[in-house]
Coordinates of C-alpha atoms in Angstrom, one line a residue:
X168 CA 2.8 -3.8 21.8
X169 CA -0.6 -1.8 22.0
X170 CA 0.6 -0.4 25.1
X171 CA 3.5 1.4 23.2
X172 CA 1.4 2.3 20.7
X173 CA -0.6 3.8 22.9
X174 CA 2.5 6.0 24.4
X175 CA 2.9 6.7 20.7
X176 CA -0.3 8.2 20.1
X177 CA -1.1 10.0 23.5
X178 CA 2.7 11.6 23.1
X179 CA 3.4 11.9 19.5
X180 CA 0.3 12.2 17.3
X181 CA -0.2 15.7 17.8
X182 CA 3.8 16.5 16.8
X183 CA 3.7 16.6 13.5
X184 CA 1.4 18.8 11.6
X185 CA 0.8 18.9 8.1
X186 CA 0.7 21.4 5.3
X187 CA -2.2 21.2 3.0
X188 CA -0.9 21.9 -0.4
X189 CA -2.8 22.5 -4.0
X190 CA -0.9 20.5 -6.7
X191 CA -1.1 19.2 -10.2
X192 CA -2.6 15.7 -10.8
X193 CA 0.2 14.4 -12.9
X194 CA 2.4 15.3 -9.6
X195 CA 0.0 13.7 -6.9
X196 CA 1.4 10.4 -7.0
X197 CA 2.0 8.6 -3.6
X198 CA 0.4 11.8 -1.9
X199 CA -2.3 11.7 0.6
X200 CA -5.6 13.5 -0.3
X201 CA -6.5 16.6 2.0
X202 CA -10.6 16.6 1.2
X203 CA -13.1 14.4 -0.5
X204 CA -12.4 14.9 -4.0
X205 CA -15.4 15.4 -6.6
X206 CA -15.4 14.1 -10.2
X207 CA -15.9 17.6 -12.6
X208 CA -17.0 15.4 -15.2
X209 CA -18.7 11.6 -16.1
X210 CA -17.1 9.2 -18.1
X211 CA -18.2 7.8 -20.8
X212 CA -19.1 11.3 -21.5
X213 CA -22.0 9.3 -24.2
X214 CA -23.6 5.7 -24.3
X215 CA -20.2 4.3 -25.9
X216 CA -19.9 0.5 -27.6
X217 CA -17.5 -2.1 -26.1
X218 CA -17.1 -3.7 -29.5
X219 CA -16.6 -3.2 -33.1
X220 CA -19.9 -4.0 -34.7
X221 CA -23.3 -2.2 -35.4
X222 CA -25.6 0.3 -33.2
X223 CA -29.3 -1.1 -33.1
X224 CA -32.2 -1.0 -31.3
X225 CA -32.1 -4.2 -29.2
X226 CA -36.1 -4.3 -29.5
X227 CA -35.6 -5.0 -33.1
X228 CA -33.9 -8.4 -33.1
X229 CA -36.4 -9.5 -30.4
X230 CA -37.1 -12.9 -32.3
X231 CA -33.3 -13.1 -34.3
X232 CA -31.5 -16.5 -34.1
X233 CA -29.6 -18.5 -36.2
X234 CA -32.8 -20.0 -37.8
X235 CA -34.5 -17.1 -37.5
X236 CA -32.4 -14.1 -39.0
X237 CA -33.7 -10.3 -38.4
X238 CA -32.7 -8.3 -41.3
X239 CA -31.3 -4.7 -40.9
X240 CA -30.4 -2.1 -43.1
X241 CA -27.2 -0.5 -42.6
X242 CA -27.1 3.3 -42.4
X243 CA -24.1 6.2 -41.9
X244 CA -26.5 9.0 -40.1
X245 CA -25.8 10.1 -36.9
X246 CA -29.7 8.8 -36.2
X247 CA -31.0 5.5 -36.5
X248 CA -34.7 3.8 -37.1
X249 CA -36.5 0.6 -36.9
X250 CA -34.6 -1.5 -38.6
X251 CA -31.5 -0.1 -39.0
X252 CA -28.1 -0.6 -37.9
X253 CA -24.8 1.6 -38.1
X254 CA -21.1 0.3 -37.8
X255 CA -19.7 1.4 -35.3
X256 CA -16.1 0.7 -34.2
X257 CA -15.3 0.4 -30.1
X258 CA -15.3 3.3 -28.1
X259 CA -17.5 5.4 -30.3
X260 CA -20.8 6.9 -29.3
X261 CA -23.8 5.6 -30.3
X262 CA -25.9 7.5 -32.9
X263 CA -29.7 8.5 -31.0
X264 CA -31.9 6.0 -31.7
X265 CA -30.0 3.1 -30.7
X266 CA -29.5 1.4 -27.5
X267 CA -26.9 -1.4 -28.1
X268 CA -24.4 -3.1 -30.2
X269 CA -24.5 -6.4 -31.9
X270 CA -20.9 -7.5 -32.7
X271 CA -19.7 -8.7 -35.7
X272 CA -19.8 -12.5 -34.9
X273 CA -23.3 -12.5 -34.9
X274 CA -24.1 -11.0 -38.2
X275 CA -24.0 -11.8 -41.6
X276 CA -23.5 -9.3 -44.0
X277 CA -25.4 -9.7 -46.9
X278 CA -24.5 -6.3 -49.2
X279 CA -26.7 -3.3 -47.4
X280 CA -28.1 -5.7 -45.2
X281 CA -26.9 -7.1 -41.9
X282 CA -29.1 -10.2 -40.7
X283 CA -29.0 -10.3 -36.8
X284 CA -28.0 -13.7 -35.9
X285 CA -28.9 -13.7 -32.0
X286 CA -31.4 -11.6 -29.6
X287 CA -29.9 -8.9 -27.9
X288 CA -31.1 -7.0 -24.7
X289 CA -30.9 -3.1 -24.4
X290 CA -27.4 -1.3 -23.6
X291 CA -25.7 -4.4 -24.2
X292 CA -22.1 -4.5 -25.2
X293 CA -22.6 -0.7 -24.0
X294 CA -21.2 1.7 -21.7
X295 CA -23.8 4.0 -20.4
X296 CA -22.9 7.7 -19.6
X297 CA -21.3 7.7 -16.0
X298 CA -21.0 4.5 -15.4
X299 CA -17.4 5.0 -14.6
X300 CA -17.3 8.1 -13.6
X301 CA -20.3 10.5 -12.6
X302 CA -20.1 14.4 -12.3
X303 CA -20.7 15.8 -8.8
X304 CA -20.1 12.2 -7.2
X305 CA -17.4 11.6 -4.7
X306 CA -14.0 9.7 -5.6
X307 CA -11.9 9.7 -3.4
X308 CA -12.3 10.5 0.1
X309 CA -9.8 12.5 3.2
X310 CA -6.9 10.5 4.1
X311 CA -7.2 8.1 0.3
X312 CA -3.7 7.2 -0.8
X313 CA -3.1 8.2 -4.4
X314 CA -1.9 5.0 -6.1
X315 CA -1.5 4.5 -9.9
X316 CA -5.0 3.3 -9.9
X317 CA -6.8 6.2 -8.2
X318 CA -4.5 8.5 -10.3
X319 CA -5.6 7.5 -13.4
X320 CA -9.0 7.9 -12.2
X321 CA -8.5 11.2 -10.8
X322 CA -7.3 12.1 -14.9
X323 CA -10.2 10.4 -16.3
X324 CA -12.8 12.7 -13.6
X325 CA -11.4 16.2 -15.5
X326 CA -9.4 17.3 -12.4
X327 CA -6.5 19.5 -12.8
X328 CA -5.5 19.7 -9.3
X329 CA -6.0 18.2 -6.1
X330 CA -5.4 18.8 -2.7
X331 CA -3.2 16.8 -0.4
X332 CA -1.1 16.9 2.5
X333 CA 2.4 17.2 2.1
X334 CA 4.7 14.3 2.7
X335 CA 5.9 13.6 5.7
X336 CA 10.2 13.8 6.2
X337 CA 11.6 10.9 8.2
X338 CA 15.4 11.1 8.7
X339 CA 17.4 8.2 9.0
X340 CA 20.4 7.9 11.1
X341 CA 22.4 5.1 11.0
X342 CA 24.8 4.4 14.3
X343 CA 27.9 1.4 14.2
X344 CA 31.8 1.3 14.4
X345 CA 30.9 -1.6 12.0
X346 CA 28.8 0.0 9.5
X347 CA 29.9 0.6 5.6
X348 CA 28.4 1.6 2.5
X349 CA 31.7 0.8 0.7
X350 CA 31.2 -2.6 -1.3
X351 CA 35.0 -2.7 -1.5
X352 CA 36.1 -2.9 1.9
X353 CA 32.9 -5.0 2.9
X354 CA 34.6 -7.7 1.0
X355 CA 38.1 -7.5 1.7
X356 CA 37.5 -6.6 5.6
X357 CA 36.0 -9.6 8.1
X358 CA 35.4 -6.9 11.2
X359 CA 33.1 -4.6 8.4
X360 CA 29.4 -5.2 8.2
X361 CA 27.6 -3.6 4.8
X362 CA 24.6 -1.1 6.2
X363 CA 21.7 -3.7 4.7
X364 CA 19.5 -1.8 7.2
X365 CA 18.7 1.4 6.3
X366 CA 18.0 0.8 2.6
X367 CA 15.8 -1.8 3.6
X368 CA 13.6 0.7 6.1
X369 CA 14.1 3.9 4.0
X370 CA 12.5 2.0 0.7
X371 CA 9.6 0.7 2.8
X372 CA 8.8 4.3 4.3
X373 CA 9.3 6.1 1.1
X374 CA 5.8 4.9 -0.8
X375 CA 4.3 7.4 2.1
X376 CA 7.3 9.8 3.2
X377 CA 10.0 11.6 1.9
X378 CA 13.4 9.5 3.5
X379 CA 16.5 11.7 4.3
X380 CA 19.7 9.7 4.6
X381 CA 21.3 11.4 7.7
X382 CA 24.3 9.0 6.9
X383 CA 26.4 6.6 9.5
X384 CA 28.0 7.7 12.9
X385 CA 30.3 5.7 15.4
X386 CA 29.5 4.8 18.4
X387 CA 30.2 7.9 19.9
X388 CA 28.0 9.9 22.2
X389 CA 29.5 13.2 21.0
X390 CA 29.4 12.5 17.4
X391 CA 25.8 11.1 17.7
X392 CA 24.5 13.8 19.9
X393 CA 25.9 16.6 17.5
X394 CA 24.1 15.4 14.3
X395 CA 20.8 15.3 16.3
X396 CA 21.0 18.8 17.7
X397 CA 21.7 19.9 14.4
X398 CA 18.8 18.0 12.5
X399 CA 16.7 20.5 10.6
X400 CA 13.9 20.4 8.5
X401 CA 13.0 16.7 9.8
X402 CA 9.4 15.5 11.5
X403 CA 10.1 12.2 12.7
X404 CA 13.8 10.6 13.5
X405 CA 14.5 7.4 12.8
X406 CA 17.6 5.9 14.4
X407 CA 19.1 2.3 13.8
X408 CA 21.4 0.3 15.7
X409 CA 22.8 1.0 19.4
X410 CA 19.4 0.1 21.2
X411 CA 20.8 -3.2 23.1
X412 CA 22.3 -2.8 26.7
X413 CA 26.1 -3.4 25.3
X414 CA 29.0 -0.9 26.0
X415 CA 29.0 0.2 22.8
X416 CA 25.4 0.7 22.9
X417 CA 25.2 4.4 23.2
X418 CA 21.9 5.4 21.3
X419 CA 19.2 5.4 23.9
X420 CA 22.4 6.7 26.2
X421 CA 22.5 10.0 24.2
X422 CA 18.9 10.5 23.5
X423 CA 18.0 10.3 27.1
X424 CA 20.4 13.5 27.6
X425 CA 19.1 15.5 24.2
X426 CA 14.9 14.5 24.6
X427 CA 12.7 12.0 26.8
X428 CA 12.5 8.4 26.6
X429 CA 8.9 7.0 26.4
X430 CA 10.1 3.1 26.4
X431 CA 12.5 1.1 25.8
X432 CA 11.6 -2.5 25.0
X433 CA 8.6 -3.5 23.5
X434 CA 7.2 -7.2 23.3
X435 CA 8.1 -8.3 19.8
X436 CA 10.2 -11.3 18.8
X437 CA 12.1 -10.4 17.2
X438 CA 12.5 -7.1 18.2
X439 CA 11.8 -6.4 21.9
X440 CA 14.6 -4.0 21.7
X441 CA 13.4 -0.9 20.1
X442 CA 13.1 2.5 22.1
X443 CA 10.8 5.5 21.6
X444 CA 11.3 9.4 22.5
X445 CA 10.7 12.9 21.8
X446 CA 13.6 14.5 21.1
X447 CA 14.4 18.0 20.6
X448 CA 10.3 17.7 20.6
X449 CA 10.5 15.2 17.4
X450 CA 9.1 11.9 17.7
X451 CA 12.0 9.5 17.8
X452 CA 12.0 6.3 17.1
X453 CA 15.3 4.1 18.1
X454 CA 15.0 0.7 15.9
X455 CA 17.6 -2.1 16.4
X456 CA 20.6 -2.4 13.8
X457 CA 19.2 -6.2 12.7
X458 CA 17.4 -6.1 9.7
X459 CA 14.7 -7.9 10.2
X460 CA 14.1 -6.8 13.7
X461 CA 14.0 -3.1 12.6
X462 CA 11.8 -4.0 9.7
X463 CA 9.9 -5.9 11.9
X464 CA 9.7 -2.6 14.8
X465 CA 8.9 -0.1 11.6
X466 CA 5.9 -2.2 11.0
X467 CA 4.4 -2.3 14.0
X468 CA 5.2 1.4 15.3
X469 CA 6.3 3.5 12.4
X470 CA 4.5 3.1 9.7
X471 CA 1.1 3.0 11.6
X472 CA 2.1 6.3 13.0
X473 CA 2.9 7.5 9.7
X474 CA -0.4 6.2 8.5
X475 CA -2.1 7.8 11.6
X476 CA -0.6 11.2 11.3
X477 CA -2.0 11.5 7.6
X478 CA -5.6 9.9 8.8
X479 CA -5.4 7.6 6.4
X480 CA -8.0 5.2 5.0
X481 CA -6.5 1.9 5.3
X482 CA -8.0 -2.0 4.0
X483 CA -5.6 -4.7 5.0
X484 CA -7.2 -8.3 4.5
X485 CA -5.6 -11.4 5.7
X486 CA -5.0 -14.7 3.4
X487 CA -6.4 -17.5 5.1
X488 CA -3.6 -20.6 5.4
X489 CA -3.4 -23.9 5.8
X490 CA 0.0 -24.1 8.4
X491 CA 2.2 -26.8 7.2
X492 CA 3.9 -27.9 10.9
X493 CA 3.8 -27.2 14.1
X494 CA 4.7 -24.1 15.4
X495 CA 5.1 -22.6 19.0
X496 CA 5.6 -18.8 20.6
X497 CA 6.4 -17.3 23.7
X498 CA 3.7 -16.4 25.7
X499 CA 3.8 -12.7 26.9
X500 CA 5.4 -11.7 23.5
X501 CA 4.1 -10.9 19.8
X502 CA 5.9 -13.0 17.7
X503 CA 6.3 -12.4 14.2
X504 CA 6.7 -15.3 11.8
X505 CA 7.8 -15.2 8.3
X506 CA 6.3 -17.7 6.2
X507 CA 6.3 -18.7 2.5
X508 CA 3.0 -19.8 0.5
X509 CA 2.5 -21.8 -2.3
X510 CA -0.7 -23.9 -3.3
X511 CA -1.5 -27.6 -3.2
X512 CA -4.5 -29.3 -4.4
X513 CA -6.4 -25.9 -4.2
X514 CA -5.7 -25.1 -0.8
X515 CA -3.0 -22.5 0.3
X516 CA -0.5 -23.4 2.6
X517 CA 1.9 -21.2 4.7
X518 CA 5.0 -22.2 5.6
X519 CA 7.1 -21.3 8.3
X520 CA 10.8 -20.4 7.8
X521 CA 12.8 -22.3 10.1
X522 CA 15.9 -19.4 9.9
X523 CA 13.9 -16.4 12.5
X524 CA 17.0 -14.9 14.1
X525 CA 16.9 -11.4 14.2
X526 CA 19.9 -10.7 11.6
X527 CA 18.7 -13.4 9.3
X528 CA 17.9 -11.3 6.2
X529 CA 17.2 -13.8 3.9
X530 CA 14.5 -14.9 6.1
X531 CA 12.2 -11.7 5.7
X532 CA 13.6 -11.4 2.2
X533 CA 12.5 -15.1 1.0
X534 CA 9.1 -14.9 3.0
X535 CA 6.1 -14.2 1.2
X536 CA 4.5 -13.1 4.2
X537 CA 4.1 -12.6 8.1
X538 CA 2.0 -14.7 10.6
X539 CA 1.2 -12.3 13.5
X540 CA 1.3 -14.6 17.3
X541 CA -0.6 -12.3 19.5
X542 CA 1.0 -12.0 23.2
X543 CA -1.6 -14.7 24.4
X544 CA -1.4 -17.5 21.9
X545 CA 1.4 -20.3 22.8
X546 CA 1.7 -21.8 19.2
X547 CA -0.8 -23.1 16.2
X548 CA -0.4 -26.8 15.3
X549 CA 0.3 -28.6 11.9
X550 CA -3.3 -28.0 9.7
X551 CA -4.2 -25.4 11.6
X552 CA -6.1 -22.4 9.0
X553 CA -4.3 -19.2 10.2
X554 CA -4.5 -15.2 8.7
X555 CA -1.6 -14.4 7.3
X556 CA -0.6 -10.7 5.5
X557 CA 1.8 -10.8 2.4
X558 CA 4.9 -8.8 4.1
X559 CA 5.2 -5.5 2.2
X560 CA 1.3 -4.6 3.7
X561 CA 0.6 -2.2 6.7
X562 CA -0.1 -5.3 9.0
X563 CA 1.4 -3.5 12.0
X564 CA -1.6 -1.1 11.3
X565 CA -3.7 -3.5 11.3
X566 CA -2.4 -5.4 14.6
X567 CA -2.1 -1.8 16.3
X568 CA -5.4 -0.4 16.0
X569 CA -7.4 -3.8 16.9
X570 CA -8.6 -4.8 13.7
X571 CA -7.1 -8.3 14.4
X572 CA -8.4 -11.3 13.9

């Protein structure tokens, strides 16, 4: 498997080059970041309090306790003394002078008097200026994805705009006699199969690329080889189904007349019959028509490429398992197990689906996650505490680049 991804790399990397565009921050979503981005402002903005109660000077109630009440008077100025204490409601500045907040709980009121019913130590129940967010500090480096969580934070730094590298386009072509879309005839016709495929790998790229459906072809080399001559507008092909050595297998057939095939077969159960190509100069990637095998092949190949091409900062971390049973793999091969989780008596354990054929959907659709079988291991036993990724993680980038454990 690192072997092809080396072909992938050495070929392909350089192939697709990538605009880097100014936009809005409210538009960045699910973008990649272009430069280390700088916060133009700190947040909170002011010492702010985390709860409704009263700015005081911590030093002040020094010696308070429930036996021991410190009495301060309550004030309305913007300023505060010894001895003296302002309401203050969460999220509001505190007024100079004071330097935390003592919450309601622990005071009594006693007319224009609070008595301090516990010690307190400075800034508590505060947040200082910048502690979230510091002007002129960096937030986000080159190649960051921008999730909900970085785009909020992007908001709360005062940027406008950001920039980023446009998305990459991945067209998807889909290639079977068999193949329909229409639910009707799916169920009235036995010979039909309903395409399951490519909405399954189009709605797992799309969280970094922008997917174009180039539809469903026959098996036929003219048809086929017409649609990719005429692709426009596309960086990286996708193709699914045809990749077997069948008669009716025509994919690899045709691309090998329109481009140059780099390999086809790869080590992966289940899988091993994926092919890769430039064609017409785009990197082409011929995945099989099995669901889970062509989920399985966009793991390990595509999406790291994608991930590669944008430079991206990636952190995948393993759950650690406890295996349930015995389980065995074929030497020479990477073999992919699906596996469900659940907890007992505070350990986790990971079990392995027994259903791993290649067109088993419900296999990869019921799993939790994915127990990676490097091409040198010949099985774990029964106890054993294995790494295991939860499925919809870029594990194949993870297995790709090395970082394995």
């Amino acid at each position: 498997v690192r072997d092809a991804w080396k072909v992938v790399l050495d070929k392909a990397l350089s192939k697709v080059r990538l605009d880097r565009l100014t936009i809005q921050v409210p538009e960045s979503l699910g973008y990649f970041i272009a430069d280390d981005v700088i916060a133009k402002v700190s947040y909170p903005k002011r010492n702010i309090a985390l709860f409704d109660g009263y700015a005081v000077r911590a030093e002040d109630t020094t010696s308070a306790s429930i036996n021991n009440p410190v009495a301060l008077r309550i004030v309305y100025s913007n300023v505060i003394g010894p001895f003296e204490a302002k309401p203050i409601n969460v999220g509001e500045p505190l007024p100079e002078g004071a330097n935390a907040v003592i919450p309601h709980e622990h005071i009594n009121l006693e007319g224009s008097v609070i008595e301090a019913l516990k010690s307190i130590e400075p800034h508590a129940n505060v947040a200082l200026r910048g502690e979230d967010v510091r002007s002129g500090d960096m937030i986000a480096s080159k190649g960051t994805y921008i999730d909900k969580f970085l785009y909020a934070l992007l908001l709360r730094a005062g940027l406008n705009e950001i920039p980023v590298f446009r998305r990459i386009r991945v067209g998807i072509l889909t290639i079977g006699d068999e193949i329909v879309r229409d639910m009707n005839l799916y169920l009235t016709k036995d010979y039909v199969v309903c395409d399951i495929t490519s909405p399954l790998i189009s709605t797992s790229l799309t969280t970094y690329c922008d997917v174009i459906d180039l539809g469903i072809v026959k098996d036929d080399e003219n048809a086929i080889s017409h649609i990719i001559k005429n692709i426009e507008n596309i960086d990286v092909i996708i193709t699914l189904g045809g990749t077997s050595l069948g008669k009716r297998d025509v994919t690899v057939k045709v691309m090998e007349k329109e481009g140059e095939i780099l390999f086809h077969g790869i080590s992966i159960v289940p899988g091993r019959t994926m092919a890769f190509g430039l064609i017409h100069d785009k990197p082409t990637f011929m995945l099989s028509g099995f669901p889970v095998a062509a989920f399985v092949q966009m793991k390990l190949l595509v999406e790291p490429y994608v991930l590669k091409v944008y430079n991206a900062k990636i952190r995948v971390f393993p759950i650690l398992a406890e295996l349930s049973r015995r389980i065995s793999s074929t030497i020479g091969f990477l073999n992919v197990v699906r596996v469900t989780l659940n907890k007992q008596k505070g350990k986790i354990i990971a079990n392995p689906l027994r259903s791993r054929g290649s067109g088993i959907l419900s296999s990869i659709s019921l799993a939790d996650a994915v127990l990676l079988l490097s091409e040198d291991i010949e099985g774990f036993e029964a106890g054993d505490i294995v790494s295991v990724y939860k499925k919809e993680e870029p594990w194949g980038f993870v297995y790709v680049e090395g970082d394995f454990p």
